Coordinates of C-alpha atoms in Angstrom, one line a residue:
Chain A
X14 CA -54.3 -66.5 44.9
X15 CA -51.2 -66.4 42.9
X16 CA -51.3 -69.0 40.2
X17 CA -47.7 -68.4 39.3
X18 CA -45.7 -69.5 42.3
X19 CA -42.0 -69.7 41.5
X20 CA -39.1 -70.6 43.7
X21 CA -36.9 -67.7 42.4
X22 CA -39.2 -65.1 43.9
X23 CA -38.5 -66.0 47.5
X24 CA -39.6 -62.6 48.6
X25 CA -43.1 -63.2 47.3
X26 CA -43.5 -66.2 49.5
X27 CA -45.5 -64.2 51.9
X28 CA -48.3 -64.1 49.4
X29 CA -47.6 -66.9 47.0
X30 CA -50.0 -69.8 47.3
X31 CA -52.4 -68.0 49.5
X32 CA -55.8 -66.7 48.5
X33 CA -57.3 -63.6 50.0
X34 CA -59.7 -65.9 51.7
X35 CA -56.7 -67.5 53.4
X36 CA -55.5 -64.1 54.6
X37 CA -58.9 -63.4 56.0
X38 CA -59.2 -66.7 57.7
X39 CA -55.8 -66.3 59.2
X40 CA -56.8 -62.9 60.5
X41 CA -60.1 -63.9 61.8
X42 CA -58.6 -66.6 64.0
X43 CA -57.4 -63.9 66.2
X44 CA -57.9 -60.6 64.5
X45 CA -56.4 -58.5 67.2
X46 CA -53.2 -60.6 67.7
X47 CA -52.6 -60.9 64.0
X48 CA -53.3 -57.2 63.4
X49 CA -51.0 -56.1 66.2
X50 CA -48.3 -58.5 64.8
X51 CA -48.5 -57.0 61.4
X52 CA -48.6 -53.4 62.6
X53 CA -45.5 -54.1 64.8
X54 CA -43.7 -55.6 61.8
X55 CA -44.6 -52.5 59.7
X56 CA -43.5 -50.1 62.4
X57 CA -40.2 -52.0 62.9
X58 CA -39.6 -51.7 59.2
X59 CA -40.2 -48.0 59.4
X60 CA -37.9 -47.6 62.4
X61 CA -35.1 -49.3 60.4
X62 CA -35.1 -46.4 58.1
X63 CA -33.9 -44.1 60.9
X64 CA -30.3 -45.2 60.4
X65 CA -30.2 -44.6 56.7
X66 CA -28.7 -41.4 55.3
X67 CA -31.1 -38.8 53.9
X68 CA -31.4 -38.9 50.2
X69 CA -32.5 -35.3 49.8
X70 CA -30.0 -32.6 48.8
X71 CA -29.7 -29.2 50.5
X72 CA -30.3 -27.3 47.3
X73 CA -29.1 -24.7 46.4
X74 CA -26.0 -25.2 48.6
X75 CA -25.6 -28.7 47.2
X76 CA -26.3 -29.0 43.5
X77 CA -27.4 -32.3 41.9
X78 CA -25.1 -34.1 39.7
X79 CA -26.5 -34.1 36.2
X80 CA -25.6 -36.4 33.3
X81 CA -24.0 -35.0 30.2
X82 CA -27.1 -35.8 28.2
X83 CA -29.3 -33.6 30.4
X84 CA -31.8 -31.5 28.6
X85 CA -31.2 -28.1 30.1
X86 CA -30.8 -24.6 28.6
X87 CA -30.2 -24.5 24.8
X88 CA -27.0 -22.9 23.6
X89 CA -25.1 -22.3 20.4
X90 CA -21.6 -23.6 20.2
X91 CA -19.0 -21.6 18.3
X92 CA -15.9 -22.7 16.4
X93 CA -12.6 -22.9 18.3
X94 CA -11.6 -19.4 17.3
X95 CA -14.9 -18.0 18.6
X96 CA -16.7 -17.4 15.3
X97 CA -20.2 -18.6 14.5
X98 CA -20.6 -22.3 13.9
X99 CA -24.2 -22.1 12.9
X100 CA -24.8 -22.2 9.1
X101 CA -28.4 -21.0 9.3
X102 CA -29.9 -24.1 7.6
X103 CA -33.2 -23.9 9.5
X104 CA -33.1 -27.6 10.3
X105 CA -33.7 -27.0 14.1
X106 CA -36.6 -24.7 13.3
X107 CA -38.2 -27.2 11.0
X108 CA -38.2 -30.1 13.5
X109 CA -39.3 -28.1 16.5
X110 CA -42.7 -29.3 17.7
X111 CA -43.5 -25.8 19.1
X112 CA -44.4 -23.4 16.2
X113 CA -41.9 -20.5 15.7
X114 CA -40.0 -21.3 18.8
X115 CA -36.6 -21.0 17.0
X116 CA -36.3 -18.0 14.6
X117 CA -33.3 -17.6 12.4
X118 CA -32.5 -14.8 10.0
X119 CA -29.4 -15.0 7.9
X120 CA -27.7 -13.7 4.7
X121 CA -24.7 -14.7 2.8
X122 CA -21.6 -12.4 2.6
X123 CA -19.5 -11.7 -0.5
X124 CA -17.8 -15.2 -0.2
X125 CA -21.2 -16.9 0.0
X126 CA -20.4 -17.7 3.7
X127 CA -23.5 -17.7 5.9
X128 CA -23.9 -14.8 8.4
X129 CA -26.4 -15.2 11.2
X130 CA -28.2 -11.9 11.7
X131 CA -30.7 -13.1 14.3
X132 CA -31.2 -16.3 16.3
X133 CA -33.8 -16.4 19.0
X134 CA -35.2 -19.2 21.1
X135 CA -38.3 -18.7 23.3
X136 CA -37.4 -20.8 26.3
X137 CA -40.8 -20.0 27.8
X138 CA -42.4 -22.3 25.2
X139 CA -39.6 -24.8 24.8
X140 CA -40.5 -28.3 25.9
X141 CA -36.8 -29.4 25.9
X142 CA -37.5 -32.4 23.7
X143 CA -34.0 -32.3 22.0
X144 CA -35.2 -32.6 18.4
X145 CA -33.2 -29.6 17.4
X146 CA -30.0 -30.9 18.9
X147 CA -30.4 -34.1 17.0
X148 CA -30.8 -32.8 13.5
X149 CA -28.2 -30.1 13.6
X150 CA -25.7 -31.0 10.8
X151 CA -22.8 -29.1 12.4
X152 CA -23.4 -30.0 16.1
X153 CA -24.0 -26.3 16.9
X154 CA -27.3 -26.2 18.9
X155 CA -26.8 -28.2 22.1
X156 CA -28.1 -28.6 25.6
X157 CA -26.3 -27.2 28.7
X158 CA -26.7 -28.9 32.1
X159 CA -28.3 -25.7 33.4
X160 CA -31.8 -26.0 34.8
X161 CA -32.2 -22.7 36.7
X162 CA -34.1 -20.9 34.1
X163 CA -36.8 -19.0 36.0
X164 CA -37.1 -15.3 35.3
X165 CA -39.3 -12.4 36.1
X166 CA -40.9 -11.8 32.7
X167 CA -41.8 -13.8 29.6
X168 CA -39.7 -11.4 27.5
X169 CA -36.6 -12.3 29.4
X170 CA -37.0 -15.9 28.5
X171 CA -36.6 -15.1 24.8
X172 CA -32.9 -15.6 24.4
X173 CA -31.2 -13.9 21.5
X174 CA -28.0 -14.9 19.7
X175 CA -25.8 -13.1 22.3
X176 CA -27.4 -15.0 25.2
X177 CA -27.2 -18.3 23.5
X178 CA -23.7 -18.3 22.0
X179 CA -20.8 -19.9 24.0
X180 CA -17.3 -18.6 23.3
X181 CA -14.6 -20.7 21.7
X182 CA -13.1 -22.0 25.0
X183 CA -16.5 -23.0 26.4
X184 CA -17.4 -24.7 23.2
X185 CA -14.2 -26.7 23.1
X186 CA -14.8 -27.7 26.7
X187 CA -18.3 -28.8 25.9
X188 CA -17.1 -30.9 22.9
X189 CA -14.4 -32.4 25.0
X190 CA -16.9 -33.5 27.7
X191 CA -19.2 -35.0 25.1
X192 CA -16.6 -36.9 23.1
X193 CA -16.8 -34.8 19.9
X194 CA -13.8 -33.6 17.9
X195 CA -12.6 -30.7 20.0
X196 CA -11.1 -28.3 17.4
X197 CA -13.6 -27.1 14.9
X198 CA -12.5 -24.6 12.3
Chain B
X30 CA -66.6 -60.4 61.2
X31 CA -65.1 -57.0 60.4
X32 CA -63.6 -57.8 57.1
X33 CA -66.6 -59.2 55.4
X34 CA -69.0 -56.3 56.1
X35 CA -71.2 -56.2 53.0
X36 CA -72.2 -52.9 51.5
X37 CA -75.9 -53.8 51.9
X38 CA -75.6 -53.7 55.7
X39 CA -74.9 -50.0 55.5
X40 CA -78.2 -49.3 53.7
X41 CA -80.2 -49.1 56.9
X42 CA -80.0 -45.7 58.5
X43 CA -77.8 -45.7 61.6
X44 CA -79.6 -45.8 64.9
X45 CA -78.7 -42.4 66.4
X46 CA -80.6 -40.1 68.6
X47 CA -81.5 -36.6 67.1
X48 CA -79.5 -33.7 68.4
X49 CA -80.9 -31.7 71.3
X50 CA -83.3 -29.0 70.2
X51 CA -84.0 -30.7 66.8
X52 CA -87.3 -32.4 66.6
X53 CA -87.5 -35.3 64.2
X54 CA -91.0 -36.6 63.8
X55 CA -90.8 -38.9 60.8
X56 CA -87.3 -40.2 61.2
X57 CA -84.6 -39.4 58.6
X58 CA -85.4 -37.8 55.4
X59 CA -83.9 -40.1 52.8
X60 CA -83.7 -37.8 49.8
X61 CA -80.8 -38.6 47.4
X62 CA -78.0 -36.2 47.5
X63 CA -76.0 -35.2 44.5
X64 CA -72.4 -34.5 45.3
X65 CA -69.9 -33.1 42.8
X66 CA -66.5 -34.7 43.4
X67 CA -63.7 -32.9 41.6
X68 CA -62.6 -31.8 39.0
X69 CA -59.9 -30.6 41.5
X70 CA -59.6 -33.3 44.0
X71 CA -56.4 -34.7 45.5
X72 CA -57.4 -38.3 44.9
X73 CA -58.5 -38.1 41.3
X74 CA -54.9 -38.1 40.0
X75 CA -55.6 -35.4 37.4
X76 CA -58.7 -33.6 36.6
X77 CA -61.7 -35.9 36.9
X78 CA -65.2 -34.8 37.9
X79 CA -67.6 -37.4 39.3
X80 CA -71.3 -36.5 39.7
X81 CA -72.3 -38.8 42.4
X82 CA -75.8 -39.6 43.7
X83 CA -75.6 -40.6 47.3
X84 CA -78.2 -42.3 49.4
X85 CA -76.8 -41.6 52.9
X86 CA -73.2 -42.6 52.4
X87 CA -73.9 -45.2 49.8
X88 CA -73.2 -44.5 46.1
X89 CA -76.4 -44.9 44.1
X90 CA -75.3 -43.6 40.8
X91 CA -72.2 -42.0 39.3
X92 CA -71.3 -40.2 36.2
X93 CA -67.7 -39.4 35.3
X94 CA -67.2 -36.1 33.4
X95 CA -64.0 -36.1 31.4
X96 CA -62.3 -33.8 28.9
X97 CA -60.7 -31.3 31.2
X98 CA -57.3 -32.2 30.0
X99 CA -58.1 -32.5 26.3
X100 CA -55.1 -31.2 24.3
X101 CA -56.1 -32.6 20.9
X102 CA -53.1 -35.0 20.7
X103 CA -54.6 -36.9 17.8
X104 CA -55.3 -33.8 15.7
X105 CA -51.8 -32.4 16.4
X106 CA -50.4 -35.4 14.5
X107 CA -52.0 -34.1 11.3
X108 CA -50.2 -30.7 11.4
X109 CA -46.7 -31.9 12.3
X110 CA -44.2 -34.2 10.7
X111 CA -43.8 -37.6 12.4
X112 CA -40.5 -36.6 14.1
X113 CA -42.0 -33.3 15.1
X114 CA -45.0 -35.0 16.6
X115 CA -43.0 -37.5 18.5
X116 CA -42.0 -35.4 21.6
X117 CA -45.6 -34.5 22.2
X118 CA -46.5 -38.2 22.7
X119 CA -44.6 -38.1 26.0
X120 CA -47.3 -35.8 27.3
X121 CA -50.1 -38.3 26.6
X122 CA -49.2 -40.7 29.4
X123 CA -46.4 -39.2 31.2
X124 CA -45.9 -41.9 33.8
X125 CA -45.0 -44.5 31.3
X126 CA -44.2 -42.7 28.1
X127 CA -41.8 -45.2 26.8
X128 CA -44.8 -47.4 26.0
X129 CA -46.5 -44.7 23.9
X130 CA -43.3 -44.2 22.0
X131 CA -42.9 -47.9 21.4
X132 CA -46.4 -48.1 19.9
X133 CA -45.8 -45.0 17.8
X134 CA -42.4 -46.0 16.4
X135 CA -43.6 -49.6 15.9
X136 CA -46.4 -48.2 13.7
X137 CA -43.9 -46.3 11.5
X138 CA -41.6 -49.3 11.4
X139 CA -44.4 -51.6 10.3
X140 CA -45.6 -49.2 7.6
X141 CA -42.1 -48.5 6.2
X142 CA -40.8 -52.1 6.9
X143 CA -37.8 -50.8 8.9
X144 CA -35.8 -53.5 10.6
X145 CA -34.7 -53.0 14.2
X146 CA -31.4 -54.4 15.5
X147 CA -31.5 -56.8 18.3
X148 CA -29.5 -54.6 20.6
X149 CA -32.1 -51.8 20.2
X150 CA -34.9 -54.2 21.0
X151 CA -33.1 -55.2 24.2
X152 CA -32.4 -51.6 25.2
X153 CA -36.1 -50.9 24.6
X154 CA -37.2 -53.8 26.8
X155 CA -34.9 -52.7 29.6
X156 CA -36.3 -49.2 29.5
X157 CA -39.9 -50.4 29.1
X158 CA -39.7 -52.7 32.2
X159 CA -37.9 -50.0 34.3
X160 CA -40.7 -47.7 33.2
X161 CA -43.3 -50.3 34.3
X162 CA -41.6 -50.3 37.7
X163 CA -41.7 -46.5 38.1
X164 CA -45.3 -46.4 37.0
X165 CA -46.4 -49.1 39.4
X166 CA -44.3 -47.5 42.2
X167 CA -46.2 -44.2 41.7
X168 CA -49.5 -46.2 41.8
X169 CA -48.3 -48.0 44.9
X170 CA -47.5 -44.8 46.7
X171 CA -50.6 -42.9 45.8
X172 CA -53.0 -45.8 46.3
X173 CA -51.8 -46.2 49.8
X174 CA -51.9 -42.5 50.3
X175 CA -55.6 -42.7 49.3
X176 CA -56.0 -45.3 52.0
X177 CA -54.3 -43.0 54.5
X178 CA -50.8 -44.3 54.6
X179 CA -48.2 -41.6 53.9
X180 CA -44.9 -43.5 54.6
X181 CA -45.0 -45.8 51.6
X182 CA -45.6 -42.8 49.3
X183 CA -42.2 -41.3 50.2
X184 CA -40.5 -44.7 49.9
X185 CA -42.0 -45.3 46.5
X186 CA -40.9 -41.8 45.4
X187 CA -37.4 -42.3 46.7
X188 CA -36.9 -45.5 44.7
X189 CA -38.7 -44.0 41.7
X190 CA -36.1 -41.2 41.8
X191 CA -33.3 -43.7 41.4
X192 CA -34.8 -45.1 38.2
X193 CA -35.4 -41.6 36.9
X194 CA -31.7 -40.8 37.5
X195 CA -30.9 -43.8 35.4
X196 CA -33.3 -42.6 32.7
X197 CA -31.7 -39.1 32.9
X198 CA -28.3 -40.6 32.2
X199 CA -29.7 -42.5 29.2
X200 CA -32.1 -40.1 27.6
X201 CA -31.3 -36.7 29.2
X202 CA -34.8 -36.3 30.7
X203 CA -36.5 -37.8 33.7
X204 CA -40.0 -38.2 32.4
X205 CA -40.2 -36.8 28.8
X206 CA -37.8 -39.2 27.2
X207 CA -38.2 -38.8 23.4
X208 CA -35.7 -41.6 23.1
X209 CA -36.9 -44.1 20.6
X210 CA -36.5 -43.5 16.9
X211 CA -37.9 -45.1 13.8
X212 CA -35.8 -48.2 13.5
X213 CA -33.6 -47.6 16.5
X214 CA -33.0 -45.4 19.5
X215 CA -31.6 -41.9 19.9
X216 CA -28.2 -42.9 21.4
X217 CA -26.4 -45.9 22.7
X218 CA -26.2 -46.8 26.4
X219 CA -23.7 -44.7 28.3
X220 CA -20.6 -46.4 29.7
X221 CA -21.4 -48.3 32.9
X222 CA -25.1 -47.8 32.6
X223 CA -26.0 -51.4 32.6
X224 CA -24.0 -51.9 35.8
X225 CA -26.0 -49.2 37.5
X226 CA -29.2 -50.9 36.4
X227 CA -28.0 -54.2 37.7
X228 CA -27.2 -52.6 41.0
X229 CA -30.7 -51.2 41.2
X230 CA -32.4 -54.5 40.4
X231 CA -30.2 -56.3 42.9
X232 CA -31.3 -54.0 45.6
X233 CA -34.9 -53.5 44.6
X234 CA -36.4 -56.8 45.8
X235 CA -35.3 -56.0 49.4
X236 CA -37.1 -52.7 49.2
X237 CA -40.2 -54.4 47.7
X238 CA -40.1 -56.6 50.8
X239 CA -40.1 -53.5 53.0
X240 CA -43.1 -52.2 51.1
X241 CA -44.9 -55.4 51.6
X242 CA -43.9 -55.5 55.3
X243 CA -45.6 -52.2 55.8
X244 CA -48.6 -52.6 53.5
X245 CA -49.5 -56.0 52.2
X246 CA -50.8 -57.6 55.4
X247 CA -51.5 -54.4 57.3
X248 CA -55.0 -55.0 58.9
X249 CA -56.2 -51.5 57.8
X250 CA -55.2 -52.2 54.2
X251 CA -56.8 -55.6 54.3
X252 CA -60.0 -54.2 55.9
X253 CA -60.4 -51.6 53.2
X254 CA -59.5 -53.6 50.2
X255 CA -60.5 -57.2 50.5
X256 CA -64.0 -57.8 49.1
X257 CA -64.2 -54.2 47.9
X258 CA -64.8 -53.2 44.3
X259 CA -65.2 -56.6 42.8
X260 CA -64.6 -56.3 39.0
X261 CA -65.5 -59.6 37.5
X262 CA -64.1 -61.0 34.3
X263 CA -67.4 -60.5 32.5
X264 CA -67.6 -56.8 33.5
X265 CA -64.0 -56.4 32.4
X266 CA -64.7 -57.8 29.0
X267 CA -67.9 -55.7 28.7
X268 CA -66.1 -52.4 29.3
X269 CA -62.8 -53.4 27.7
X270 CA -60.9 -53.2 30.9
X271 CA -57.4 -54.5 30.4
X272 CA -54.1 -54.8 32.3
X273 CA -53.7 -55.7 36.0
X274 CA -57.4 -55.2 36.6
X275 CA -58.3 -57.9 34.1
X276 CA -55.5 -60.2 35.3
X277 CA -56.7 -59.7 38.9
X278 CA -60.1 -61.1 37.7
X279 CA -58.4 -64.4 36.6
X280 CA -57.8 -63.7 33.0
X281 CA -54.2 -64.2 32.1
X282 CA -54.3 -61.6 29.2
X283 CA -50.9 -60.1 28.7
X284 CA -49.8 -59.1 25.2
X285 CA -46.2 -59.7 26.1
X286 CA -47.1 -63.4 26.4
X287 CA -50.0 -63.8 24.0
X288 CA -48.8 -61.6 21.1
X289 CA -45.1 -61.0 21.8
X290 CA -43.6 -57.9 20.3
X291 CA -40.0 -56.6 20.6
X292 CA -38.0 -59.6 22.0
X293 CA -40.4 -60.6 24.7
X294 CA -40.5 -64.1 23.3
X295 CA -36.8 -64.5 24.2
X296 CA -37.2 -63.8 27.9
X297 CA -38.8 -65.9 30.6
X298 CA -41.3 -64.4 32.9
X299 CA -44.7 -65.2 34.3
X300 CA -48.0 -63.4 34.2
X301 CA -49.3 -62.7 37.7
X302 CA -52.9 -63.7 37.9
X303 CA -55.3 -63.5 40.8
X304 CA -58.9 -64.8 40.9
X305 CA -60.5 -62.6 43.6
X306 CA -61.1 -59.6 41.3
X307 CA -61.2 -57.2 44.3
X308 CA -59.1 -54.2 45.1
X309 CA -56.7 -56.3 47.1
X310 CA -56.2 -58.7 44.2
X311 CA -55.3 -55.8 41.9
X312 CA -52.8 -54.6 44.5
X313 CA -51.2 -58.1 44.7
X314 CA -51.0 -58.4 41.0
X315 CA -49.2 -55.1 40.5
X316 CA -46.7 -55.7 43.3
X317 CA -46.0 -59.1 41.7
X318 CA -45.6 -57.5 38.3
X319 CA -42.8 -55.4 39.6
X320 CA -40.9 -58.6 40.6
X321 CA -41.6 -60.1 37.2
X322 CA -40.2 -56.9 35.5
X323 CA -37.0 -57.3 37.5
X324 CA -36.7 -60.8 36.1
X325 CA -37.1 -59.5 32.5
X326 CA -34.5 -56.7 33.1
X327 CA -32.0 -59.1 34.5
X328 CA -32.3 -61.5 31.5
X329 CA -32.0 -58.5 29.1
X330 CA -28.9 -57.2 30.8
X331 CA -27.3 -60.7 30.7
X332 CA -28.2 -61.3 27.0
X333 CA -28.0 -57.9 25.4
X334 CA -26.0 -58.1 22.2
X335 CA -22.8 -56.0 22.5
X336 CA -22.9 -55.6 26.2
X337 CA -22.0 -52.3 27.9
X338 CA -22.1 -49.2 25.8
X339 CA -18.7 -47.8 26.6
X340 CA -16.6 -50.7 25.1
X341 CA -19.0 -51.0 22.2
X342 CA -18.7 -47.3 21.5
X343 CA -14.9 -47.6 21.3
X344 CA -15.1 -50.5 18.9
X345 CA -17.6 -48.6 16.8
X346 CA -15.2 -45.7 16.6
X347 CA -12.4 -48.0 15.4
X348 CA -14.7 -49.6 12.8
X349 CA -15.8 -46.2 11.5
X350 CA -12.2 -45.0 11.3
X351 CA -11.0 -48.2 9.5
X352 CA -13.9 -48.1 7.1
X353 CA -13.0 -44.6 6.2
X354 CA -9.3 -45.4 5.8
X355 CA -10.1 -48.5 3.7
X356 CA -11.5 -46.3 0.9
X357 CA -8.0 -44.9 0.4
X358 CA -6.0 -48.0 1.3
X359 CA -7.8 -51.3 0.6
X360 CA -5.3 -53.3 2.6
X361 CA -6.5 -52.0 5.9
X362 CA -8.5 -54.5 7.9
X363 CA -11.8 -53.4 9.4
X364 CA -12.6 -55.0 12.8
X365 CA -15.5 -57.4 12.8
X366 CA -18.9 -55.7 13.5
X367 CA -22.1 -57.5 14.2
X368 CA -25.2 -55.9 12.8
X369 CA -27.1 -56.8 16.0
X370 CA -25.0 -54.2 17.8
X371 CA -26.2 -51.2 15.6
X372 CA -28.2 -48.4 17.0
X373 CA -30.3 -48.2 13.8
X374 CA -31.6 -50.8 11.4
X375 CA -31.5 -48.3 8.6
X376 CA -30.4 -44.8 9.4
X377 CA -33.0 -42.4 8.1
X378 CA -32.8 -38.6 7.8
X379 CA -35.3 -37.4 10.4
X380 CA -35.6 -34.0 8.8
X381 CA -37.0 -35.2 5.5
X382 CA -38.3 -38.7 6.4
X383 CA -41.4 -39.7 4.5
X384 CA -42.9 -43.2 5.2
X385 CA -44.7 -44.8 2.3
X386 CA -48.5 -44.6 2.2
X387 CA -50.0 -47.3 4.4
X388 CA -51.6 -48.1 7.7
X389 CA -50.7 -50.0 10.7
X390 CA -52.0 -50.7 14.2
X391 CA -49.8 -51.7 17.1
X392 CA -50.9 -52.8 20.5
X393 CA -48.5 -53.0 23.5
X394 CA -49.0 -54.0 27.1
X395 CA -48.6 -50.8 29.1
X396 CA -48.6 -50.8 32.9
X397 CA -52.3 -49.8 32.8
X398 CA -53.4 -52.2 30.1
X399 CA -53.5 -52.5 26.4
X400 CA -52.2 -49.4 24.7
X401 CA -52.9 -49.1 21.0
X402 CA -51.8 -46.8 18.2
X403 CA -53.4 -46.8 14.8
X404 CA -51.7 -44.8 12.1
X405 CA -52.5 -43.9 8.4
X406 CA -49.8 -42.4 6.3
X407 CA -50.2 -40.9 2.8
X408 CA -46.6 -40.6 1.7
X409 CA -46.0 -37.1 3.1
X410 CA -43.9 -36.4 6.2
X411 CA -47.1 -36.1 8.2
X412 CA -49.4 -38.8 9.3
X413 CA -52.9 -38.6 7.8
X414 CA -54.4 -39.9 11.0
X415 CA -53.2 -41.1 14.3
X416 CA -55.6 -42.8 16.8
X417 CA -54.6 -43.7 20.3
X418 CA -56.3 -46.4 22.4
X419 CA -55.5 -45.6 26.0
X420 CA -56.1 -48.2 28.6
X421 CA -57.1 -45.6 31.2
X422 CA -60.3 -44.6 29.2
X423 CA -61.7 -48.1 29.3
X424 CA -60.6 -48.7 32.8
X425 CA -62.3 -45.5 34.0
X426 CA -65.5 -46.3 32.1
X427 CA -66.4 -49.2 34.4
X428 CA -66.2 -47.1 37.5
X429 CA -70.0 -46.3 37.7
X430 CA -70.9 -49.9 37.4
X431 CA -68.2 -50.8 40.0
X432 CA -69.1 -48.2 42.5
X433 CA -72.9 -48.8 42.7
X434 CA -73.8 -49.9 46.3
X435 CA -70.4 -49.1 47.8
X436 CA -69.7 -46.6 50.5
X437 CA -68.6 -43.1 49.5
X438 CA -65.5 -43.5 51.7
X439 CA -64.4 -46.5 49.5
X440 CA -64.7 -44.5 46.3
X441 CA -61.0 -43.4 46.3
X442 CA -59.7 -46.8 47.4
X443 CA -61.5 -48.5 44.5
X444 CA -60.9 -45.7 42.0
X445 CA -57.2 -45.7 43.0
X446 CA -56.9 -49.5 42.5
X447 CA -57.8 -49.0 38.8
X448 CA -54.7 -46.9 38.2
X449 CA -56.3 -44.4 35.9
X450 CA -54.3 -41.5 34.7
X451 CA -56.4 -38.6 33.3
X452 CA -54.1 -37.2 30.6
X453 CA -54.4 -40.6 28.9
X454 CA -58.2 -40.5 29.2
X455 CA -58.6 -37.1 27.7
X456 CA -55.5 -37.0 25.4

């Protein structure tokens, strides 16, 4: 059957070079014996698995190890002193594939510094694609390795600025873990 | 001979005595029965409705009803910028979404003439082939589950999880990757990632052997697959069936070999072909393809320009620092940097990116067959038109022709062997 028999794939030798007709012929010589042989081989392979460790985790007692790139809950990092890092440039809102998921309202104070009045993310509609984290010019909006996001109502999934913002220490910790410049002023 | 029981032998009504108290004067009434299979059925792998006309237990006619999963993916492209549209492609064919992304970004690269560094092409090839393994593993598990074997399903999912953990480390997501970018990839390989992949591909052949020990020559599997659902080369070509189903019919059509894209012309691998064209041949071809994918991944890991991500990242940081310092002090020497090691051919601003007006079509070999993307751009950030050619649609369309004359109980074995995924059919 296989036209491409190669010596590297030793494991495929069971099939290589044989046609399905061969397999049938082999079986029909003594169908019962061959069948029993194969079923025994299969069952022995299954039995071998009994000695292996379980691969499942006893969640929630044991939590999975997540990579630092994990797409979890979105958050807003702050500067090291705890003030807002976001400059309200609307870049994240513009690349978001879900309409109006990220809503930002901002004004500028007397020194022309941006002040964020409102920043909401509707996690109920978020698809966790990561577009917003990629275009943010000040590395402010980022993912946290937090996946337990279920809640009792849709309204509770709309996170406002207070829910999203990490304080200065947490932000520094995040930047340290992800290899960014830690102190941001 | 048990194996070779032809479907026609089942056409005669079985010789059974009528139940007590039931008087049958003229024998069996042989009216056709129309059975509605699906749309919610555990074996349809999605939402597929099959209006089946049965004569006894033999399928006389069949009409697939599709569209339950239609989400207007092509129309969505016209109301979103290219970068905004990209995450939604993951949802077209979620079992091997790297392929959809490759077709999509290759279209943009073709239109805009963006070059891709060699390291990126190798990263793409590693992820693509790992993705082919996960896709075939899912097919392997569910196909045998359709045949009644539940153990291989759990084994396949166990090993699939391992690859998904690797993907999670690389892209941050297990199935919805959104990793490729126009002219590059989102981020470099994490430190030590290639070693983990190597560990997996070293161990995986042993597990494939275990799968084969359980399934490949199991008499029940052989009995239910050999000689069933013969999809000849001619039928394949009539319906546009591609992928493993076509290769199982003796046609060595693989775009990676015939029209190499990415860097597939630099790796050595073989295209598994079988001539029997039955369900069993499709099974054998897919299992063999997984072994070939391992070969490709191994060569890519050995030959990837720049090697592991960690050391390269440190060098890149040094180069960037020295380049910055050189502007002030021209005497500083910048460490050598090979353009092959870059993550982007030409870094573009995704927020404002506008490809020039043009059109391009790209075809790639996905685990299910030929996947095509056709794109027309008009100089705005949005695409004027995006058209997808999913392999599943064509592979499904041959099902009525394939099923005629087969037993109803073979339907899910034959349908499962085509490896159709409904979100790709409906889009």
